[in-house]
Amino acid sequence: MKSLVCSWRHSRLLWLVTLWLGVIFLAGFFHMNVNITSSYRVWRFSTKHLRPSYPQTNVMFLKTHKTASSTVMNILFRFAEKHNLTLALPAGQNHDLGYPHRFMAQFVEGFKTMGQSYNIMCNHMRFNLPEVRKVMPNTTTYFSIMRNPISLMESSYAYYSFFTPAFRRSKDVNEFLASPWTYYNMSEYRNNVHARNNMWYDFGYDNNAMDTEDYVQHVLVEIEQAFQLMLLTDYFDESMVLLKETLGWELDDVVYFKLNSRSQDTIKSMTPESKEKVKEWCSLDWKLYQHFNRTFWRRIQEIIGLEKLDQEVNLLRMRQKELMELCLLDPMPIDKTKIKNKKLKPFQSGRANILGYNLKEDMANETLRTCLRLITPELQYMSYLYARQFPEKNGKSTAFSLWRR
Ligand SMILES: Nc1ncnc2c1ncn2[C@@H]1O[C@H](COP(=O)(O)OS(=O)(=O)O)[C@@H](OP(=O)(O)O)[C@H]1O
């Protein structure tokens, strides 16, 4: 009897131990599963950093203001033409996607009938992810560009000197920055977006918000989740190499001529005090820029490393030089008054004297097309592409028959 009880106790103990081991095993399994899932996420994320095996054609570029974004836009327009892609262009006579209002899907020409069948979106907008997602396919790569807020402020001041009330009231950028609250009125909110934390605003956030650690952290995380790549104006050529690698594009796809640049006499030198003041006055942009400057260089290390980056940048510059020699009459961008073909004059604004180009004469047809695409200012290029994509609609007011000769 004792042995029976004993063996019964034994088997109960055995059963309990088995159950216990089972529980530990299952817990371990689930724990491992969680780890597998999270490392899978990390793995999946990091494969995004590898060069895709075929060129990505679904691309959303948030065109921030005064950040070399028109040069990037020209690259995207040329790529769209080369691959016969569909652009998400501003509806009707508009030249941007509803800026300074938050983007809405209906700001895109043809959205109601075309739904998510666009490939490239790159006009100015105030970013609004849920609405952008209604227009762009799920496979879209999102990227944008940021500039050091100090030089950005100087550029914005010149370009928006008449448009932005805070700038209009001050004599120059140094006077404005010496006492910004004297000129900046919160009630003129939307007209003043270029005067304070303009990048923060373009990404869809409140450019007058309180700069607190939690808030900034929250926004940085949101932007990182929405955008796969952040470029830097201040390292434009390095950015082009990174863009080409991220999208699986060719070198020629990202070769460019600098667009929307200013004459030297409209560039104001900023005092050391003004430069320091920008970091405080635009502290949200300053933090944004610092953060994405760090992620930019980390990404360079991950994808190509500094040595290969140098080689690629050299190749890009050599090809750029080659094309400049092939296409351009003058070795540098020229004053607007010297542009022979008035249809190629870039849009002028404020105190900025925006430069342009003259093409060499007597080029063969195909070369002429290549060169024209490289120097065509954004409004003219957009009008041309709009007319091509929507031949049944009235063209945009700046429509030129550049390619019909
Ligand atoms: N490749 C390259 N590298 C560095 N900087 C460049 C490049 N292309 C354009 N730019 C400079 O970008 C400024 C114009 O920016 P945007 O085209 O974004 O302006 S706009 O918002 O579309 O009006 C304008 O800056 P400022 O000259 O300081 O005003 C351009 O000179």
Coordinates of C-alpha atoms and ligand atoms in Angstrom, one line a residue:
M1 CA 0.0 0.0 0.0
K2 CA 2.8 2.3 1.0
S3 CA 4.6 1.7 -2.2
L4 CA 1.4 2.3 -4.1
V5 CA 1.0 5.6 -2.4
C6 CA 4.6 6.3 -2.9
S7 CA 4.5 5.6 -6.6
W8 CA 1.3 7.6 -6.9
R9 CA 3.1 10.5 -5.2
H10 CA 6.0 9.9 -7.4
S11 CA 4.0 10.1 -10.6
R12 CA 2.1 13.2 -9.3
L13 CA 5.5 14.8 -8.6
L14 CA 6.7 13.7 -12.0
W15 CA 3.6 15.2 -13.6
L16 CA 4.0 18.5 -11.7
V17 CA 7.6 18.7 -12.7
T18 CA 6.7 18.0 -16.3
L19 CA 3.9 20.6 -16.1
W20 CA 6.4 23.1 -14.6
L21 CA 9.0 22.3 -17.2
G22 CA 6.3 22.7 -19.9
V23 CA 5.3 26.1 -18.5
I24 CA 9.0 27.2 -18.5
F25 CA 9.4 25.9 -22.0
L26 CA 6.3 27.7 -23.3
A27 CA 7.3 30.9 -21.5
G28 CA 10.7 30.6 -23.0
F29 CA 9.3 29.9 -26.4
F30 CA 7.0 32.9 -26.2
H31 CA 9.8 35.0 -24.9
M32 CA 12.0 33.8 -27.7
N33 CA 9.2 34.5 -30.1
V34 CA 9.0 38.1 -29.0
N35 CA 12.7 38.4 -29.4
I36 CA 12.6 36.8 -32.8
T37 CA 9.8 39.1 -33.8
S38 CA 11.6 42.2 -32.6
S39 CA 14.9 41.2 -34.1
Y40 CA 13.0 40.4 -37.2
R41 CA 11.8 43.9 -37.2
V42 CA 15.3 45.2 -36.7
W43 CA 16.5 42.9 -39.5
R44 CA 13.7 44.0 -41.8
F45 CA 14.5 47.6 -41.0
S46 CA 18.2 47.2 -41.7
T47 CA 17.5 45.4 -45.1
K48 CA 15.8 48.6 -46.1
H49 CA 19.2 50.2 -45.9
L50 CA 20.7 47.9 -48.5
R51 CA 20.7 48.9 -52.1
P52 CA 17.5 47.5 -53.7
S53 CA 18.1 45.2 -56.6
Y54 CA 15.9 47.2 -59.0
P55 CA 15.2 51.0 -59.2
Q56 CA 12.5 52.2 -56.9
T57 CA 9.8 54.1 -58.8
N58 CA 7.4 55.0 -56.0
V59 CA 8.8 57.9 -54.2
M60 CA 7.5 60.7 -52.0
F61 CA 9.8 63.7 -51.5
L62 CA 8.7 66.3 -48.9
K63 CA 9.9 69.5 -50.6
T64 CA 11.0 71.6 -47.7
H65 CA 11.6 75.4 -48.3
K66 CA 14.9 76.9 -49.2
T67 CA 16.8 73.6 -48.8
A68 CA 17.9 72.9 -52.4
S69 CA 14.6 71.1 -52.8
S70 CA 14.1 72.5 -56.4
T71 CA 17.3 70.8 -57.4
V72 CA 16.0 67.5 -55.9
M73 CA 12.7 68.1 -57.6
N74 CA 14.4 68.5 -61.0
I75 CA 16.1 65.1 -60.4
L76 CA 12.7 63.5 -59.7
F77 CA 11.1 65.1 -62.7
R78 CA 13.8 63.8 -65.0
F79 CA 13.5 60.3 -63.5
A80 CA 9.7 60.4 -63.9
E81 CA 10.1 61.3 -67.6
K82 CA 12.8 58.7 -68.2
H83 CA 10.6 55.9 -66.8
N84 CA 7.3 57.3 -67.9
L85 CA 6.0 57.6 -64.3
T86 CA 2.9 59.3 -63.0
L87 CA 3.3 62.4 -60.9
A88 CA 1.1 63.5 -58.1
L89 CA 0.9 67.2 -59.3
P90 CA -1.0 70.1 -57.8
A91 CA -4.6 70.4 -59.1
G92 CA -5.7 73.1 -61.5
Q93 CA -3.6 76.3 -61.6
N94 CA -1.9 75.6 -58.3
H95 CA 1.8 75.3 -58.1
D96 CA 2.0 73.6 -54.7
L97 CA 0.0 71.0 -52.8
G98 CA -2.0 73.4 -50.7
Y99 CA 0.8 75.0 -48.7
P100 CA 0.7 76.4 -46.1
H101 CA -2.4 74.3 -45.3
R102 CA -2.0 70.7 -44.2
F103 CA -1.9 68.5 -47.3
M104 CA -5.2 66.8 -48.4
A105 CA -5.4 64.1 -51.0
Q106 CA -7.8 66.2 -53.1
F107 CA -5.1 68.8 -53.7
V108 CA -3.6 66.3 -56.2
E109 CA -4.8 66.5 -59.8
G110 CA -6.9 63.5 -60.8
F111 CA -6.9 62.0 -57.3
K112 CA -10.6 61.1 -57.4
T113 CA -10.3 58.9 -60.5
M114 CA -6.6 57.8 -60.1
G115 CA -6.6 56.8 -56.4
Q116 CA -3.2 55.3 -55.3
S117 CA -1.8 54.9 -58.8
Y118 CA 0.8 57.7 -58.6
N119 CA 4.5 57.1 -58.6
I120 CA 6.2 60.4 -57.6
M121 CA 5.1 63.2 -55.4
C122 CA 7.4 66.1 -54.9
N123 CA 5.7 69.6 -54.7
H124 CA 5.8 71.8 -51.7
M125 CA 3.3 70.8 -49.1
R126 CA 2.7 70.8 -45.3
F127 CA 3.2 67.1 -44.6
N128 CA 0.1 65.1 -43.5
L129 CA 0.9 61.3 -43.6
P130 CA -2.7 59.9 -43.5
E131 CA -3.6 62.0 -46.5
V132 CA -0.4 61.3 -48.4
R133 CA -1.0 57.6 -47.9
K134 CA -4.3 57.9 -49.7
V135 CA -2.4 59.1 -52.8
M136 CA 0.8 57.1 -52.8
P137 CA 1.1 53.3 -53.0
N138 CA 2.1 51.3 -49.9
T139 CA 5.5 50.5 -51.4
T140 CA 6.5 54.2 -51.5
T141 CA 9.9 55.4 -50.2
Y142 CA 9.6 58.6 -48.3
F143 CA 12.5 61.1 -48.1
S144 CA 13.1 64.7 -47.4
I145 CA 16.0 67.3 -47.1
M146 CA 17.1 69.5 -44.2
R147 CA 19.4 72.5 -44.1
N148 CA 21.4 74.1 -41.3
P149 CA 18.8 76.5 -39.8
I150 CA 21.4 79.4 -39.8
S151 CA 22.0 79.5 -43.6
L152 CA 18.3 78.5 -44.1
M153 CA 17.2 81.7 -42.2
E154 CA 19.5 83.9 -44.3
S155 CA 18.2 82.3 -47.5
S156 CA 14.5 82.5 -46.4
Y157 CA 14.9 86.1 -45.3
A158 CA 16.1 87.2 -48.8
Y159 CA 13.5 85.1 -50.7
Y160 CA 10.5 86.0 -48.5
S161 CA 11.6 89.5 -47.6
F162 CA 8.4 91.1 -49.1
F163 CA 6.0 88.2 -48.5
T164 CA 6.6 87.4 -44.8
P165 CA 5.4 90.2 -42.4
A166 CA 8.1 89.6 -39.8
F167 CA 10.7 90.1 -42.5
R168 CA 9.0 93.0 -44.2
R169 CA 9.1 95.1 -41.0
S170 CA 12.8 94.7 -40.4
K171 CA 15.8 96.2 -42.3
D172 CA 17.8 93.0 -42.7
V173 CA 18.3 89.5 -41.3
N174 CA 20.6 90.7 -38.5
E175 CA 18.2 93.4 -37.4
F176 CA 15.4 90.8 -37.4
L177 CA 17.4 88.3 -35.3
A178 CA 18.5 90.9 -32.8
S179 CA 14.9 91.2 -31.7
P180 CA 12.6 88.8 -33.5
W181 CA 9.6 89.4 -31.2
T182 CA 9.6 93.0 -32.3
Y183 CA 8.7 92.0 -35.8
Y184 CA 7.1 88.5 -35.4
N185 CA 3.4 88.5 -34.6
M186 CA 1.8 85.2 -33.7
S187 CA -1.5 86.2 -35.0
E188 CA -0.1 86.3 -38.6
Y189 CA 0.7 82.7 -38.1
R190 CA 0.5 81.3 -41.6
N191 CA 2.2 84.2 -43.4
N192 CA 5.1 84.0 -40.9
V193 CA 6.0 80.3 -41.3
H194 CA 9.2 81.2 -43.1
A195 CA 10.4 83.3 -40.2
R196 CA 10.5 80.6 -37.6
N197 CA 11.1 76.8 -37.5
N198 CA 10.1 76.5 -41.1
M199 CA 11.2 72.9 -41.5
W200 CA 9.2 71.9 -38.3
Y201 CA 6.2 73.5 -40.0
D202 CA 6.7 71.8 -43.3
F203 CA 6.9 68.4 -41.6
G204 CA 3.4 69.2 -40.3
Y205 CA 4.1 70.4 -36.8
D206 CA 3.5 73.6 -34.9
N207 CA 6.4 75.9 -35.5
N208 CA 5.5 78.1 -32.4
A209 CA 5.2 75.1 -30.1
M210 CA 7.0 75.0 -26.7
D211 CA 10.4 73.4 -27.0
T212 CA 10.2 70.6 -24.4
E213 CA 12.3 67.5 -24.4
D214 CA 9.3 65.1 -24.5
Y215 CA 7.6 66.9 -27.4
V216 CA 10.8 67.1 -29.5
Q217 CA 11.5 63.4 -28.9
H218 CA 8.0 62.5 -29.9
V219 CA 8.2 64.4 -33.1
L220 CA 11.6 63.0 -34.0
V221 CA 10.3 59.5 -33.5
E222 CA 7.3 60.2 -35.7
I223 CA 9.4 61.7 -38.5
E224 CA 11.8 58.7 -38.3
Q225 CA 8.8 56.3 -38.6
A226 CA 7.4 58.1 -41.7
F227 CA 10.6 58.8 -43.6
Q228 CA 13.1 56.2 -44.7
L229 CA 15.8 58.8 -45.6
M230 CA 16.7 62.3 -44.6
L231 CA 19.2 64.3 -46.8
L232 CA 21.2 67.4 -45.9
T233 CA 21.6 70.4 -48.2
D234 CA 24.9 71.2 -46.6
Y235 CA 26.2 67.8 -47.9
F236 CA 24.3 67.8 -51.1
D237 CA 26.6 65.5 -53.2
E238 CA 27.0 63.0 -50.3
S239 CA 23.2 63.2 -50.1
M240 CA 22.8 62.3 -53.8
V241 CA 25.0 59.3 -53.4
L242 CA 22.9 58.2 -50.5
L243 CA 19.7 58.8 -52.4
K244 CA 20.9 56.8 -55.4
E245 CA 21.9 53.9 -53.1
T246 CA 18.7 53.9 -51.2
L247 CA 16.6 53.9 -54.3
G248 CA 18.7 51.6 -56.4
W249 CA 19.2 54.4 -59.0
E250 CA 22.1 55.1 -61.4
L251 CA 24.7 57.8 -61.1
D252 CA 23.2 59.7 -64.0
D253 CA 19.8 59.8 -62.3
V254 CA 21.2 62.0 -59.5
V255 CA 23.6 64.2 -61.5
Y256 CA 22.3 67.8 -61.3
F257 CA 22.9 71.5 -62.0
K258 CA 22.3 73.7 -59.0
L259 CA 18.9 75.4 -59.3
N260 CA 17.4 78.4 -57.5
S261 CA 20.7 79.8 -56.3
R262 CA 21.3 83.5 -55.6
S263 CA 23.7 86.1 -56.8
Q264 CA 26.5 86.8 -54.3
D265 CA 25.3 90.4 -53.8
T266 CA 22.0 89.2 -52.4
I267 CA 23.7 87.0 -49.8
K268 CA 23.8 88.9 -46.5
S269 CA 26.6 88.1 -44.1
M270 CA 25.3 87.2 -40.6
T271 CA 26.9 88.4 -37.4
P272 CA 28.1 85.8 -34.9
E273 CA 25.3 87.0 -32.6
S274 CA 22.7 86.4 -35.3
K275 CA 24.0 82.9 -35.9
E276 CA 23.8 82.1 -32.2
K277 CA 20.3 83.6 -32.1
V278 CA 19.0 81.3 -34.8
K279 CA 19.7 78.3 -32.6
E280 CA 17.5 79.8 -29.9
W281 CA 14.8 81.4 -32.1
C282 CA 14.5 78.3 -34.3
S283 CA 15.3 75.8 -31.5
L284 CA 12.9 73.2 -32.9
D285 CA 14.5 73.3 -36.3
W286 CA 17.9 73.3 -34.7
K287 CA 17.2 70.1 -32.8
L288 CA 15.6 68.6 -35.9
Y289 CA 18.7 69.4 -37.9
Q290 CA 21.1 68.1 -35.3
H291 CA 19.3 64.8 -34.9
F292 CA 19.1 64.1 -38.7
N293 CA 22.7 65.2 -39.2
R294 CA 23.7 62.4 -36.8
T295 CA 21.4 59.8 -38.5
F296 CA 22.7 60.9 -41.9
W297 CA 26.3 60.1 -41.1
R298 CA 25.3 56.8 -39.4
R299 CA 23.4 55.8 -42.5
I300 CA 26.5 56.7 -44.7
Q301 CA 28.6 54.4 -42.5
E302 CA 26.0 51.6 -42.8
I303 CA 25.5 51.8 -46.5
I304 CA 28.8 52.7 -48.1
G305 CA 31.4 53.9 -45.6
L306 CA 33.4 57.1 -45.9
E307 CA 36.0 55.8 -48.4
K308 CA 33.5 54.6 -51.0
L309 CA 31.5 57.7 -50.4
D310 CA 34.4 59.9 -51.4
Q311 CA 34.9 57.9 -54.6
E312 CA 31.2 58.1 -55.5
V313 CA 31.1 61.9 -54.8
N314 CA 34.1 62.3 -57.1
L315 CA 32.4 60.3 -59.8
L316 CA 29.3 62.4 -59.4
R317 CA 31.3 65.7 -59.7
M318 CA 33.2 64.4 -62.7
R319 CA 30.0 63.6 -64.5
Q320 CA 28.5 66.9 -63.5
K321 CA 31.5 68.8 -64.9
E322 CA 31.3 66.8 -68.1
L323 CA 27.6 67.7 -68.5
M324 CA 28.3 71.3 -67.7
E325 CA 30.9 71.5 -70.4
L326 CA 28.6 69.8 -72.8
C327 CA 25.5 72.0 -72.1
L328 CA 26.4 75.4 -70.7
L329 CA 27.6 78.5 -72.3
D330 CA 29.0 79.9 -69.1
P331 CA 30.8 77.9 -66.4
M332 CA 28.6 79.3 -63.6
P333 CA 24.9 80.1 -63.1
I334 CA 24.2 83.6 -64.5
D335 CA 22.2 86.7 -63.6
K336 CA 18.5 86.7 -64.7
T337 CA 19.2 89.6 -67.0
K338 CA 21.7 87.6 -68.9
I339 CA 19.4 84.7 -69.6
K340 CA 18.8 84.7 -73.4
N341 CA 15.8 82.4 -73.5
K342 CA 13.2 84.2 -71.3
K343 CA 11.2 81.0 -71.0
L344 CA 14.1 79.6 -69.0
K345 CA 14.2 82.5 -66.5
P346 CA 13.6 81.2 -62.9
F347 CA 10.8 82.6 -60.7
Q348 CA 12.1 85.7 -58.8
S349 CA 11.1 86.6 -55.2
G350 CA 11.9 89.2 -52.6
R351 CA 15.4 90.6 -52.5
A352 CA 16.9 87.4 -53.9
N353 CA 18.4 87.5 -57.4
I354 CA 17.8 84.0 -58.6
L355 CA 20.3 82.8 -61.1
G356 CA 19.8 80.7 -64.3
Y357 CA 21.6 79.2 -67.3
N358 CA 22.2 79.7 -71.0
L359 CA 22.6 76.6 -73.1
K360 CA 25.2 76.2 -75.8
E361 CA 23.9 76.7 -79.3
D362 CA 23.6 74.1 -82.1
M363 CA 23.4 71.0 -80.0
A364 CA 22.1 67.8 -81.5
N365 CA 18.4 67.2 -80.6
E366 CA 18.9 64.5 -78.0
T367 CA 21.7 66.4 -76.3
L368 CA 19.5 69.5 -76.3
R369 CA 16.7 67.7 -74.6
T370 CA 19.1 66.3 -71.9
C371 CA 20.6 69.7 -71.3
L372 CA 17.2 71.5 -71.2
R373 CA 15.9 69.1 -68.6
L374 CA 18.8 69.9 -66.4
I375 CA 18.4 73.6 -66.4
T376 CA 14.6 74.0 -66.6
P377 CA 13.3 75.9 -63.5
E378 CA 10.7 74.1 -61.5
L379 CA 7.6 76.0 -62.5
Q380 CA 8.3 75.6 -66.2
Y381 CA 9.2 71.9 -65.8
M382 CA 6.1 71.2 -63.7
S383 CA 3.8 73.0 -66.2
Y384 CA 5.3 70.9 -69.0
L385 CA 4.8 67.7 -67.2
Y386 CA 1.3 68.6 -66.2
A387 CA 0.3 69.3 -69.8
R388 CA 1.8 66.0 -70.8
Q389 CA 0.0 64.1 -68.1
F390 CA -3.3 65.9 -68.4
P391 CA -3.5 66.9 -72.1
E392 CA -7.3 67.3 -71.9
K393 CA -7.0 70.0 -69.1
N394 CA -6.1 73.7 -69.4
G395 CA -2.4 73.9 -68.9
K396 CA -0.9 75.8 -66.0
S397 CA -0.3 79.5 -66.6
T398 CA 3.5 79.0 -66.9
A399 CA 3.2 76.3 -69.6
F400 CA 6.0 76.5 -72.2
S401 CA 6.5 74.4 -75.2
L402 CA 10.1 73.9 -74.4
W403 CA 10.5 70.5 -75.9
R404 CA 8.5 71.2 -79.0
R405 CA 10.9 72.8 -81.5
Ligands
LIG1 N1 23.1 71.4 -55.0 C1 22.9 72.3 -54.1 N2 23.7 72.3 -53.0 C2 23.6 73.3 -52.0 N3 22.7 74.2 -52.1 C3 21.8 74.2 -53.1 C4 21.9 73.3 -54.2 N4 21.0 73.6 -55.1 C5 20.3 74.6 -54.6 N5 20.8 75.1 -53.5 C6 20.4 76.2 -52.6 O1 19.1 75.9 -52.1 C7 18.4 77.2 -52.0 C8 17.1 77.1 -52.8 O2 16.3 76.1 -52.1 P1 14.9 75.6 -52.7 O3 15.1 75.2 -54.1 O4 14.4 74.5 -51.8 O5 14.0 76.8 -52.6 S1 12.4 76.9 -52.7 O6 11.8 76.7 -51.4 O7 12.0 75.9 -53.7 O8 12.1 78.3 -53.2 C9 19.3 78.2 -52.5 O9 20.0 78.7 -51.4 P2 20.4 80.3 -51.2 O10 21.3 80.6 -52.5 O11 21.2 80.4 -50.0 O12 19.1 81.0 -51.2 C10 20.2 77.5 -53.4 O13 21.5 78.1 -53.6

